Amino acid sequence: MSTSTQEPTTPRRRPTGRSIALLGPAFVAAIAYVDPGNVAANLTAGAKYGYLLIWVLVLANAMAVLVQYLSAKLGLVSGRSLPEMLGQRLRKNNRRAFWLQAEMMAIATDVAEVIGGAIALNLLFNIPLFLGGLITGCVSMVILTIQSRRGQRTFEFVVMGLLAIITIGFLTGLAFTDVSGSEAVAGLVPRFEGTETVLLAASMLGATVMPHAIYLHSALARDRHGHIKPGPRLQRLLKVTRWDVVVALIIAGGVNIGMLLLAASALRGVPGTDTIDGAHAAIENSLGPGVAVVFAIGLLASGLASTSVGCAAGAEIMHGLLAIRIPVITRRIVTLIPALIVLGLGVDPTLALVLSQVVLSLCIPFAIIPLVRMTSDPELMGDARNAPITTVAAWIAAGLIVALNVALLVLTVTG
C-alpha cells in the first residue's frame, strides 16, 4: 500500500449536478451543530457578554469543518466507522471504559435535545415540560422509523428540511435588529472576562464540535457511498465530501453566529435572558410575537432533528465498541428516560442544557485524538492519509480543545 504523505489532488471545481446528488451525510451531522444546546449556550453568551465570544464560534466552526471531513474520510477509505475502528483496536476493558464515557456523552446529548424540544412545545402551546419531552421523544421515533424503513437518503432529505426550518427560525430575528459591526469585529479577538466566560466558551465549544457527530459521520459516509478502493472514484468522492462538509457547516456556523449576534444586539442587559424562555419573551417584547413564534418553531425543529441524529449516533457507538446492535427505536426509549427525569425533577432547563454542553466538551478529545491518529496512518489510509499540514492543524485543534477544558476545570475549582 502506498505511503504517500499527501492527500489526493484533484482539480478544484465546484460540484456538478451529479456531484450534488452525492451530498447529504454532512447535513445530517450538521444538525448536531444547531441543536438546543447551541441555543442555550449562544443566547446566554450574547445576552450576558455581548459580542465577546464570537471568536469561540468562529474557531470552533473551523475546527468542526476539519474534524468532520476527517471522520467522513475515515469511513470512505477504511469502510468502517470510527467506533468500529476503536472497537477493533482497544482491549476489552479499555473498550468498555471508552464506551462508558461515550455513552455518558450520548446521554448528555439526548438530555439537551429532548429538553429543547420540550421548551419549544411549552413556548408554542403551553404544554408542560415533562409532557413536551415525551412528545419530542415520540416524534423522534417516527423520524428514526423513516431511516430504518425508507433508507438513509430519505432520512437525509427529512433532516435537510428540518435544517432549513431551523435556519429560518433562528435567523429571522436578525432582520429586525441592528447588529454593531465594529463590536462584532472586536469579538473576533480571543479573550475571556472571568470564569463564567470560560464556562460559556467550553459550553459553546461542546455545542459546536460535537463528539457524537464525529463518531456518526464516519458511518454516514460509509453507508452512503460504501468502502471505496483507491482510485479516481475515491478521489472524486473525497472532493465531494469536502464540499458536503464545508457547505453544511457554513450553514450551521452561520446559524450559531447569528443567534449570538441576535442576543448581543437585542437581548443584552435584558433581565431573564439567560434562559431560553426568558430570551423568547424578550424577543417577543423587542421584535414582536411573529418573530418569537418563528424562533420557537426553529427550536422545535432543532430538538426533533437533533434528538433523532443523536440517537442514531448512540446506536452506532454501541455497535462499534461493544459489537451490540439494538434497534434504534429501543435505544430511543431507553435514552429518553434520563431527559424525562431531569424534566420531572424541575431542574432549570436552560442550566441543564448549558451543563450538558460542558460534558460534551470534555468528551471531545476522546473522539478527535484517535481520529487524527487513524487518518494520519499510512497503513490504514494509504494515499488518502492526512497531508502534513492537515495533521498539524488537527493536532492544534485537539490541543486547543484540551487546553480550554483544563482551563475550565482549574478556574471552576479555584473560583
GROMACS .gro file of C-alpha atoms in nm:
model
  415
    1MET     CA    1   0.000   0.000   0.000
    2SER     CA    2   0.129   0.344  -0.083
    3THR     CA    3   0.261   0.560   0.199
    4SER     CA    4   0.240   0.897   0.032
    5THR     CA    5   0.214   1.183   0.276
    6GLN     CA    6  -0.016   1.388   0.058
    7GLU     CA    7  -0.389   1.370   0.014
    8PRO     CA    8  -0.512   1.302  -0.340
    9THR     CA    9  -0.505   1.609  -0.559
   10THR     CA   10  -0.790   1.681  -0.797
   11PRO     CA   11  -0.886   1.988  -0.995
   12ARG     CA   12  -1.067   2.246  -0.783
   13ARG     CA   13  -1.408   2.264  -0.940
   14ARG     CA   14  -1.748   2.332  -0.796
   15PRO     CA   15  -1.976   2.030  -0.764
   16THR     CA   16  -2.172   1.941  -1.075
   17GLY     CA   17  -2.536   1.835  -1.069
   18ARG     CA   18  -2.427   1.473  -1.048
   19SER     CA   19  -2.194   1.553  -0.761
   20ILE     CA   20  -2.463   1.749  -0.578
   21ALA     CA   21  -2.670   1.432  -0.570
   22LEU     CA   22  -2.392   1.278  -0.358
   23LEU     CA   23  -2.421   1.547  -0.090
   24GLY     CA   24  -2.613   1.475   0.229
   25PRO     CA   25  -2.424   1.290   0.505
   26ALA     CA   26  -2.261   1.611   0.633
   27PHE     CA   27  -2.600   1.782   0.655
   28VAL     CA   28  -2.716   1.506   0.891
   29ALA     CA   29  -2.404   1.552   1.102
   30ALA     CA   30  -2.450   1.931   1.089
   31ILE     CA   31  -2.779   1.900   1.277
   32ALA     CA   32  -2.570   1.827   1.584
   33TYR     CA   33  -2.420   2.175   1.549
   34VAL     CA   34  -2.756   2.356   1.569
   35ASP     CA   35  -2.918   2.160   1.850
   36PRO     CA   36  -3.093   2.319   2.152
   37GLY     CA   37  -2.766   2.315   2.344
   38ASN     CA   38  -2.632   2.566   2.094
   39VAL     CA   39  -2.935   2.786   2.150
   40ALA     CA   40  -2.883   2.791   2.527
   41ALA     CA   41  -2.509   2.850   2.509
   42ASN     CA   42  -2.519   3.112   2.232
   43LEU     CA   43  -2.811   3.311   2.369
   44THR     CA   44  -2.662   3.310   2.719
   45ALA     CA   45  -2.323   3.423   2.588
   46GLY     CA   46  -2.469   3.700   2.375
   47ALA     CA   47  -2.719   3.825   2.633
   48LYS     CA   48  -2.462   3.839   2.915
   49TYR     CA   49  -2.141   3.932   2.736
   50GLY     CA   50  -2.248   4.079   2.406
   51TYR     CA   51  -2.010   4.012   2.119
   52LEU     CA   52  -1.722   3.897   2.342
   53LEU     CA   53  -1.726   3.526   2.249
   54ILE     CA   54  -1.787   3.542   1.872
   55TRP     CA   55  -1.429   3.421   1.827
   56VAL     CA   56  -1.516   3.097   2.004
   57LEU     CA   57  -1.785   3.016   1.747
   58VAL     CA   58  -1.565   3.107   1.450
   59LEU     CA   59  -1.276   2.897   1.580
   60ALA     CA   60  -1.500   2.608   1.680
   61ASN     CA   61  -1.668   2.601   1.338
   62ALA     CA   62  -1.332   2.597   1.160
   63MET     CA   63  -1.227   2.303   1.375
   64ALA     CA   64  -1.561   2.133   1.309
   65VAL     CA   65  -1.509   2.151   0.931
   66LEU     CA   66  -1.171   1.982   0.971
   67VAL     CA   67  -1.273   1.703   1.207
   68GLN     CA   68  -1.598   1.622   1.025
   69TYR     CA   69  -1.412   1.586   0.697
   70LEU     CA   70  -1.157   1.357   0.862
   71SER     CA   71  -1.438   1.147   1.007
   72ALA     CA   72  -1.610   1.110   0.670
   73LYS     CA   73  -1.277   1.032   0.502
   74LEU     CA   74  -1.206   0.757   0.755
   75GLY     CA   75  -1.539   0.591   0.678
   76LEU     CA   76  -1.491   0.612   0.300
   77VAL     CA   77  -1.133   0.484   0.295
   78SER     CA   78  -1.144   0.218   0.568
   79GLY     CA   79  -1.502   0.102   0.518
   80ARG     CA   80  -1.550   0.120   0.895
   81SER     CA   81  -1.684   0.381   1.132
   82LEU     CA   82  -1.468   0.542   1.399
   83PRO     CA   83  -1.640   0.342   1.679
   84GLU     CA   84  -1.577   0.020   1.484
   85MET     CA   85  -1.210   0.109   1.441
   86LEU     CA   86  -1.179   0.180   1.812
   87GLY     CA   87  -1.363  -0.142   1.896
   88GLN     CA   88  -1.114  -0.341   1.692
   89ARG     CA   89  -0.804  -0.170   1.834
   90LEU     CA   90  -0.885  -0.138   2.204
   91ARG     CA   91  -0.852  -0.418   2.455
   92LYS     CA   92  -1.166  -0.546   2.622
   93ASN     CA   93  -1.152  -0.343   2.945
   94ASN     CA   94  -1.032  -0.030   2.766
   95ARG     CA   95  -1.306  -0.070   2.510
   96ARG     CA   96  -1.572  -0.088   2.780
   97ALA     CA   97  -1.429   0.215   2.961
   98PHE     CA   98  -1.420   0.408   2.634
   99TRP     CA   99  -1.781   0.311   2.564
  100LEU     CA  100  -1.884   0.428   2.912
  101GLN     CA  101  -1.758   0.783   2.856
  102ALA     CA  102  -1.906   0.782   2.505
  103GLU     CA  103  -2.239   0.666   2.647
  104MET     CA  104  -2.233   0.946   2.906
  105MET     CA  105  -2.174   1.184   2.617
  106ALA     CA  106  -2.468   1.036   2.426
  107ILE     CA  107  -2.696   1.073   2.730
  108ALA     CA  108  -2.587   1.435   2.778
  109THR     CA  109  -2.663   1.495   2.411
  110ASP     CA  110  -3.008   1.345   2.438
  111VAL     CA  111  -3.091   1.538   2.754
  112ALA     CA  112  -3.013   1.866   2.576
  113GLU     CA  113  -3.212   1.780   2.266
  114VAL     CA  114  -3.523   1.650   2.439
  115ILE     CA  115  -3.527   1.945   2.678
  116GLY     CA  116  -3.500   2.180   2.381
  117GLY     CA  117  -3.800   2.022   2.213
  118ALA     CA  118  -3.995   2.034   2.540
  119ILE     CA  119  -3.919   2.405   2.586
  120ALA     CA  120  -4.031   2.475   2.229
  121LEU     CA  121  -4.364   2.295   2.278
  122ASN     CA  122  -4.413   2.484   2.603
  123LEU     CA  123  -4.349   2.816   2.430
  124LEU     CA  124  -4.575   2.737   2.134
  125PHE     CA  125  -4.863   2.553   2.302
  126ASN     CA  126  -4.807   2.594   2.677
  127ILE     CA  127  -4.752   2.217   2.708
  128PRO     CA  128  -4.590   2.114   3.041
  129LEU     CA  129  -4.219   2.038   3.003
  130PHE     CA  130  -4.244   1.671   3.102
  131LEU     CA  131  -4.523   1.603   2.852
  132GLY     CA  132  -4.336   1.807   2.591
  133GLY     CA  133  -4.028   1.591   2.642
  134LEU     CA  134  -4.238   1.279   2.598
  135ILE     CA  135  -4.391   1.415   2.277
  136THR     CA  136  -4.046   1.509   2.145
  137GLY     CA  137  -3.923   1.156   2.210
  138CYS     CA  138  -4.225   1.002   2.036
  139VAL     CA  139  -4.194   1.222   1.727
  140SER     CA  140  -3.822   1.142   1.706
  141MET     CA  141  -3.918   0.774   1.693
  142VAL     CA  142  -4.120   0.848   1.379
  143ILE     CA  143  -3.820   1.022   1.222
  144LEU     CA  144  -3.596   0.727   1.310
  145THR     CA  145  -3.850   0.490   1.159
  146ILE     CA  146  -3.810   0.678   0.830
  147GLN     CA  147  -3.439   0.600   0.840
  148SER     CA  148  -3.487   0.230   0.911
  149ARG     CA  149  -3.771   0.177   0.662
  150ARG     CA  150  -3.708   0.425   0.382
  151GLY     CA  151  -3.328   0.434   0.387
  152GLN     CA  152  -3.060   0.689   0.457
  153ARG     CA  153  -3.128   0.912   0.155
  154THR     CA  154  -3.489   0.976   0.258
  155PHE     CA  155  -3.370   1.037   0.613
  156GLU     CA  156  -3.120   1.290   0.479
  157PHE     CA  157  -3.394   1.479   0.294
  158VAL     CA  158  -3.609   1.494   0.609
  159VAL     CA  159  -3.316   1.622   0.815
  160MET     CA  160  -3.222   1.879   0.550
  161GLY     CA  161  -3.580   2.006   0.554
  162LEU     CA  162  -3.565   2.045   0.930
  163LEU     CA  163  -3.230   2.223   0.895
  164ALA     CA  164  -3.395   2.476   0.664
  165ILE     CA  165  -3.667   2.539   0.924
  166ILE     CA  166  -3.402   2.577   1.194
  167THR     CA  167  -3.208   2.828   0.987
  168ILE     CA  168  -3.516   3.041   0.917
  169GLY     CA  169  -3.636   3.016   1.275
  170PHE     CA  170  -3.313   3.125   1.439
  171LEU     CA  171  -3.204   3.391   1.190
  172THR     CA  172  -3.531   3.572   1.117
  173GLY     CA  173  -3.484   3.799   1.417
  174LEU     CA  174  -3.166   3.944   1.268
  175ALA     CA  175  -3.375   4.123   1.006
  176PHE     CA  176  -3.542   4.324   1.284
  177THR     CA  177  -3.242   4.427   1.491
  178ASP     CA  178  -2.930   4.637   1.445
  179VAL     CA  179  -2.602   4.449   1.482
  180SER     CA  180  -2.295   4.654   1.569
  181GLY     CA  181  -2.038   4.574   1.303
  182SER     CA  182  -1.750   4.725   1.498
  183GLU     CA  183  -1.832   4.531   1.816
  184ALA     CA  184  -1.880   4.212   1.617
  185VAL     CA  185  -1.535   4.254   1.460
  186ALA     CA  186  -1.389   4.323   1.807
  187GLY     CA  187  -1.546   3.995   1.921
  188LEU     CA  188  -1.314   3.808   1.683
  189VAL     CA  189  -1.021   3.884   1.918
  190PRO     CA  190  -0.972   3.587   2.157
  191ARG     CA  191  -1.019   3.685   2.522
  192PHE     CA  192  -1.214   3.598   2.837
  193GLU     CA  193  -1.367   3.800   3.118
  194GLY     CA  194  -1.368   3.574   3.421
  195THR     CA  195  -1.451   3.212   3.500
  196GLU     CA  196  -1.807   3.225   3.371
  197THR     CA  197  -1.694   3.323   3.022
  198VAL     CA  198  -1.463   3.019   3.019
  199LEU     CA  199  -1.757   2.801   3.121
  200LEU     CA  200  -1.965   2.951   2.843
  201ALA     CA  201  -1.680   2.909   2.594
  202ALA     CA  202  -1.650   2.541   2.685
  203SER     CA  203  -2.026   2.508   2.654
  204MET     CA  204  -2.021   2.675   2.311
  205LEU     CA  205  -1.733   2.454   2.204
  206GLY     CA  206  -1.913   2.142   2.323
  207ALA     CA  207  -2.221   2.256   2.136
  208THR     CA  208  -2.027   2.325   1.815
  209VAL     CA  209  -1.764   2.048   1.788
  210MET     CA  210  -1.993   1.762   1.878
  211PRO     CA  211  -1.829   1.426   1.964
  212HIS     CA  212  -2.132   1.219   1.865
  213ALA     CA  213  -2.130   1.385   1.522
  214ILE     CA  214  -1.763   1.286   1.483
  215TYR     CA  215  -1.847   0.923   1.561
  216LEU     CA  216  -2.156   0.919   1.339
  217HIS     CA  217  -2.024   1.095   1.029
  218SER     CA  218  -1.780   0.814   0.951
  219ALA     CA  219  -2.072   0.570   0.949
  220LEU     CA  220  -2.294   0.801   0.742
  221ALA     CA  221  -2.030   0.842   0.471
  222ARG     CA  222  -1.956   0.470   0.462
  223ASP     CA  223  -2.322   0.368   0.449
  224ARG     CA  224  -2.399   0.623   0.178
  225HIS     CA  225  -2.104   0.552  -0.052
  226GLY     CA  226  -1.961   0.219   0.064
  227HIS     CA  227  -1.598   0.117   0.111
  228ILE     CA  228  -1.419   0.280  -0.181
  229LYS     CA  229  -1.094   0.136  -0.312
  230PRO     CA  230  -0.808   0.374  -0.403
  231GLY     CA  231  -0.853   0.532  -0.744
  232PRO     CA  232  -1.033   0.810  -0.931
  233ARG     CA  233  -1.373   0.733  -0.775
  234LEU     CA  234  -1.234   0.767  -0.423
  235GLN     CA  235  -1.067   1.095  -0.515
  236ARG     CA  236  -1.394   1.225  -0.659
  237LEU     CA  237  -1.591   1.121  -0.350
  238LEU     CA  238  -1.336   1.283  -0.119
  239LYS     CA  239  -1.369   1.607  -0.317
  240VAL     CA  240  -1.748   1.590  -0.300
  241THR     CA  241  -1.725   1.512   0.071
  242ARG     CA  242  -1.518   1.826   0.128
  243TRP     CA  243  -1.790   2.033  -0.039
  244ASP     CA  244  -2.056   1.848   0.161
  245VAL     CA  245  -1.883   1.930   0.490
  246VAL     CA  246  -1.796   2.291   0.403
  247VAL     CA  247  -2.146   2.384   0.282
  248ALA     CA  248  -2.327   2.208   0.566
  249LEU     CA  249  -2.111   2.359   0.837
  250ILE     CA  250  -2.112   2.707   0.685
  251ILE     CA  251  -2.489   2.694   0.726
  252ALA     CA  252  -2.466   2.556   1.081
  253GLY     CA  253  -2.192   2.801   1.177
  254GLY     CA  254  -2.389   3.091   1.033
  255VAL     CA  255  -2.690   2.992   1.244
  256ASN     CA  256  -2.480   2.978   1.561
  257ILE     CA  257  -2.313   3.313   1.500
  258GLY     CA  258  -2.649   3.461   1.405
  259MET     CA  259  -2.800   3.351   1.737
  260LEU     CA  260  -2.519   3.515   1.932
  261LEU     CA  261  -2.547   3.834   1.727
  262LEU     CA  262  -2.922   3.840   1.786
  263ALA     CA  263  -2.878   3.805   2.163
  264ALA     CA  264  -2.592   4.058   2.173
  265SER     CA  265  -2.785   4.320   1.977
  266ALA     CA  266  -3.140   4.272   2.102
  267LEU     CA  267  -3.120   4.098   2.439
  268ARG     CA  268  -2.809   4.231   2.612
  269GLY     CA  269  -2.883   4.354   2.962
  270VAL     CA  270  -3.248   4.246   2.945
  271PRO     CA  271  -3.343   4.063   3.269
  272GLY     CA  272  -3.407   3.690   3.239
  273THR     CA  273  -3.239   3.639   2.903
  274ASP     CA  274  -3.003   3.378   3.050
  275THR     CA  275  -3.282   3.124   2.992
  276ILE     CA  276  -3.439   3.019   2.663
  277ASP     CA  277  -3.793   3.102   2.774
  278GLY     CA  278  -3.672   3.435   2.907
  279ALA     CA  279  -3.491   3.506   2.580
  280HIS     CA  280  -3.807   3.409   2.391
  281ALA     CA  281  -4.011   3.654   2.597
  282ALA     CA  282  -3.752   3.926   2.535
  283ILE     CA  283  -3.756   3.854   2.162
  284GLU     CA  284  -4.135   3.885   2.166
  285ASN     CA  285  -4.120   4.217   2.353
  286SER     CA  286  -3.838   4.361   2.142
  287LEU     CA  287  -3.905   4.218   1.796
  288GLY     CA  288  -4.270   4.117   1.803
  289PRO     CA  289  -4.476   3.800   1.856
  290GLY     CA  290  -4.429   3.685   1.496
  291VAL     CA  291  -4.051   3.665   1.530
  292ALA     CA  292  -4.092   3.489   1.866
  293VAL     CA  293  -4.319   3.224   1.714
  294VAL     CA  294  -4.078   3.163   1.426
  295PHE     CA  295  -3.794   3.131   1.678
  296ALA     CA  296  -3.990   2.873   1.881
  297ILE     CA  297  -4.068   2.674   1.564
  298GLY     CA  298  -3.696   2.670   1.483
  299LEU     CA  299  -3.623   2.546   1.835
  300LEU     CA  300  -3.880   2.268   1.797
  301ALA     CA  301  -3.731   2.158   1.463
  302SER     CA  302  -3.388   2.167   1.626
  303GLY     CA  303  -3.497   1.941   1.912
  304LEU     CA  304  -3.675   1.691   1.687
  305ALA     CA  305  -3.396   1.663   1.431
  306SER     CA  306  -3.104   1.660   1.674
  307THR     CA  307  -3.251   1.403   1.910
  308SER     CA  308  -3.305   1.167   1.614
  309VAL     CA  309  -2.948   1.214   1.491
  310GLY     CA  310  -2.813   1.178   1.845
  311CYS     CA  311  -2.998   0.851   1.894
  312ALA     CA  312  -2.858   0.716   1.566
  313ALA     CA  313  -2.508   0.814   1.680
  314GLY     CA  314  -2.553   0.638   2.013
  315ALA     CA  315  -2.661   0.319   1.836
  316GLU     CA  316  -2.351   0.330   1.613
  317ILE     CA  317  -2.124   0.389   1.913
  318MET     CA  318  -2.268   0.089   2.097
  319HIS     CA  319  -2.243  -0.131   1.788
  320GLY     CA  320  -1.887  -0.030   1.709
  321LEU     CA  321  -1.743  -0.052   2.062
  322LEU     CA  322  -1.943  -0.339   2.212
  323ALA     CA  323  -2.050  -0.525   1.897
  324ILE     CA  324  -2.407  -0.492   2.022
  325ARG     CA  325  -2.671  -0.374   1.780
  326ILE     CA  326  -3.012  -0.288   1.919
  327PRO     CA  327  -3.299  -0.131   1.727
  328VAL     CA  328  -3.274   0.248   1.730
  329ILE     CA  329  -3.636   0.266   1.850
  330THR     CA  330  -3.545   0.059   2.157
  331ARG     CA  331  -3.249   0.282   2.222
  332ARG     CA  332  -3.471   0.587   2.176
  333ILE     CA  333  -3.700   0.463   2.453
  334VAL     CA  334  -3.411   0.389   2.693
  335THR     CA  335  -3.219   0.712   2.639
  336LEU     CA  336  -3.536   0.919   2.672
  337ILE     CA  337  -3.560   0.828   3.041
  338PRO     CA  338  -3.274   1.050   3.176
  339ALA     CA  339  -3.412   1.353   2.994
  340LEU     CA  340  -3.760   1.291   3.133
  341ILE     CA  341  -3.614   1.254   3.484
  342VAL     CA  342  -3.441   1.593   3.452
  343LEU     CA  343  -3.767   1.750   3.334
  344GLY     CA  344  -3.969   1.572   3.602
  345LEU     CA  345  -3.739   1.694   3.882
  346GLY     CA  346  -3.791   2.053   3.776
  347VAL     CA  347  -3.424   2.128   3.705
  348ASP     CA  348  -3.371   2.464   3.535
  349PRO     CA  349  -3.388   2.351   3.170
  350THR     CA  350  -3.150   2.616   3.035
  351LEU     CA  351  -2.890   2.537   3.302
  352ALA     CA  352  -2.925   2.167   3.219
  353LEU     CA  353  -2.870   2.248   2.852
  354VAL     CA  354  -2.554   2.452   2.919
  355LEU     CA  355  -2.408   2.190   3.156
  356SER     CA  356  -2.481   1.913   2.905
  357GLN     CA  357  -2.269   2.101   2.652
  358VAL     CA  358  -1.982   2.119   2.902
  359VAL     CA  359  -1.998   1.739   2.934
  360LEU     CA  360  -1.980   1.715   2.555
  361SER     CA  361  -1.680   1.947   2.551
  362LEU     CA  362  -1.498   1.722   2.798
  363CYS     CA  363  -1.566   1.419   2.576
  364ILE     CA  364  -1.441   1.575   2.252
  365PRO     CA  365  -1.072   1.475   2.296
  366PHE     CA  366  -1.170   1.108   2.321
  367ALA     CA  367  -1.314   1.130   1.969
  368ILE     CA  368  -1.079   1.371   1.796
  369ILE     CA  369  -0.741   1.232   1.914
  370PRO     CA  370  -0.791   0.877   1.779
  371LEU     CA  371  -0.949   1.023   1.464
  372VAL     CA  372  -0.638   1.229   1.388
  373ARG     CA  373  -0.409   0.933   1.460
  374MET     CA  374  -0.605   0.699   1.235
  375THR     CA  375  -0.643   0.936   0.942
  376SER     CA  376  -0.267   1.005   0.959
  377ASP     CA  377  -0.182   0.633   0.947
  378PRO     CA  378  -0.032   0.541   0.605
  379GLU     CA  379  -0.104   0.170   0.651
  380LEU     CA  380  -0.472   0.237   0.711
  381MET     CA  381  -0.533   0.532   0.478
  382GLY     CA  382  -0.276   0.485   0.200
  383ASP     CA  383  -0.265   0.779  -0.040
  384ALA     CA  384  -0.563   0.933   0.140
  385ARG     CA  385  -0.369   0.982   0.461
  386ASN     CA  386  -0.363   1.334   0.601
  387ALA     CA  387  -0.121   1.578   0.443
  388PRO     CA  388   0.133   1.709   0.697
  389ILE     CA  389  -0.039   2.047   0.717
  390THR     CA  390  -0.374   1.876   0.781
  391THR     CA  391  -0.223   1.668   1.060
  392VAL     CA  392  -0.065   1.975   1.220
  393ALA     CA  393  -0.392   2.168   1.202
  394ALA     CA  394  -0.584   1.875   1.351
  395TRP     CA  395  -0.340   1.837   1.641
  396ILE     CA  396  -0.356   2.212   1.707
  397ALA     CA  397  -0.734   2.186   1.719
  398ALA     CA  398  -0.716   1.894   1.960
  399GLY     CA  399  -0.465   2.083   2.175
  400LEU     CA  400  -0.686   2.392   2.191
  401ILE     CA  401  -0.984   2.184   2.295
  402VAL     CA  402  -0.789   2.009   2.571
  403ALA     CA  403  -0.640   2.340   2.690
  404LEU     CA  404  -0.982   2.504   2.712
  405ASN     CA  405  -1.118   2.212   2.910
  406VAL     CA  406  -0.823   2.221   3.152
  407ALA     CA  407  -0.870   2.595   3.199
  408LEU     CA  408  -1.240   2.537   3.262
  409LEU     CA  409  -1.172   2.282   3.535
  410VAL     CA  410  -0.898   2.487   3.703
  411LEU     CA  411  -1.095   2.812   3.705
  412THR     CA  412  -1.411   2.640   3.825
  413VAL     CA  413  -1.230   2.465   4.113
  414THR     CA  414  -1.034   2.773   4.220
  415GLY     CA  415  -1.330   3.007   4.176
   0.00000   0.00000   0.00000
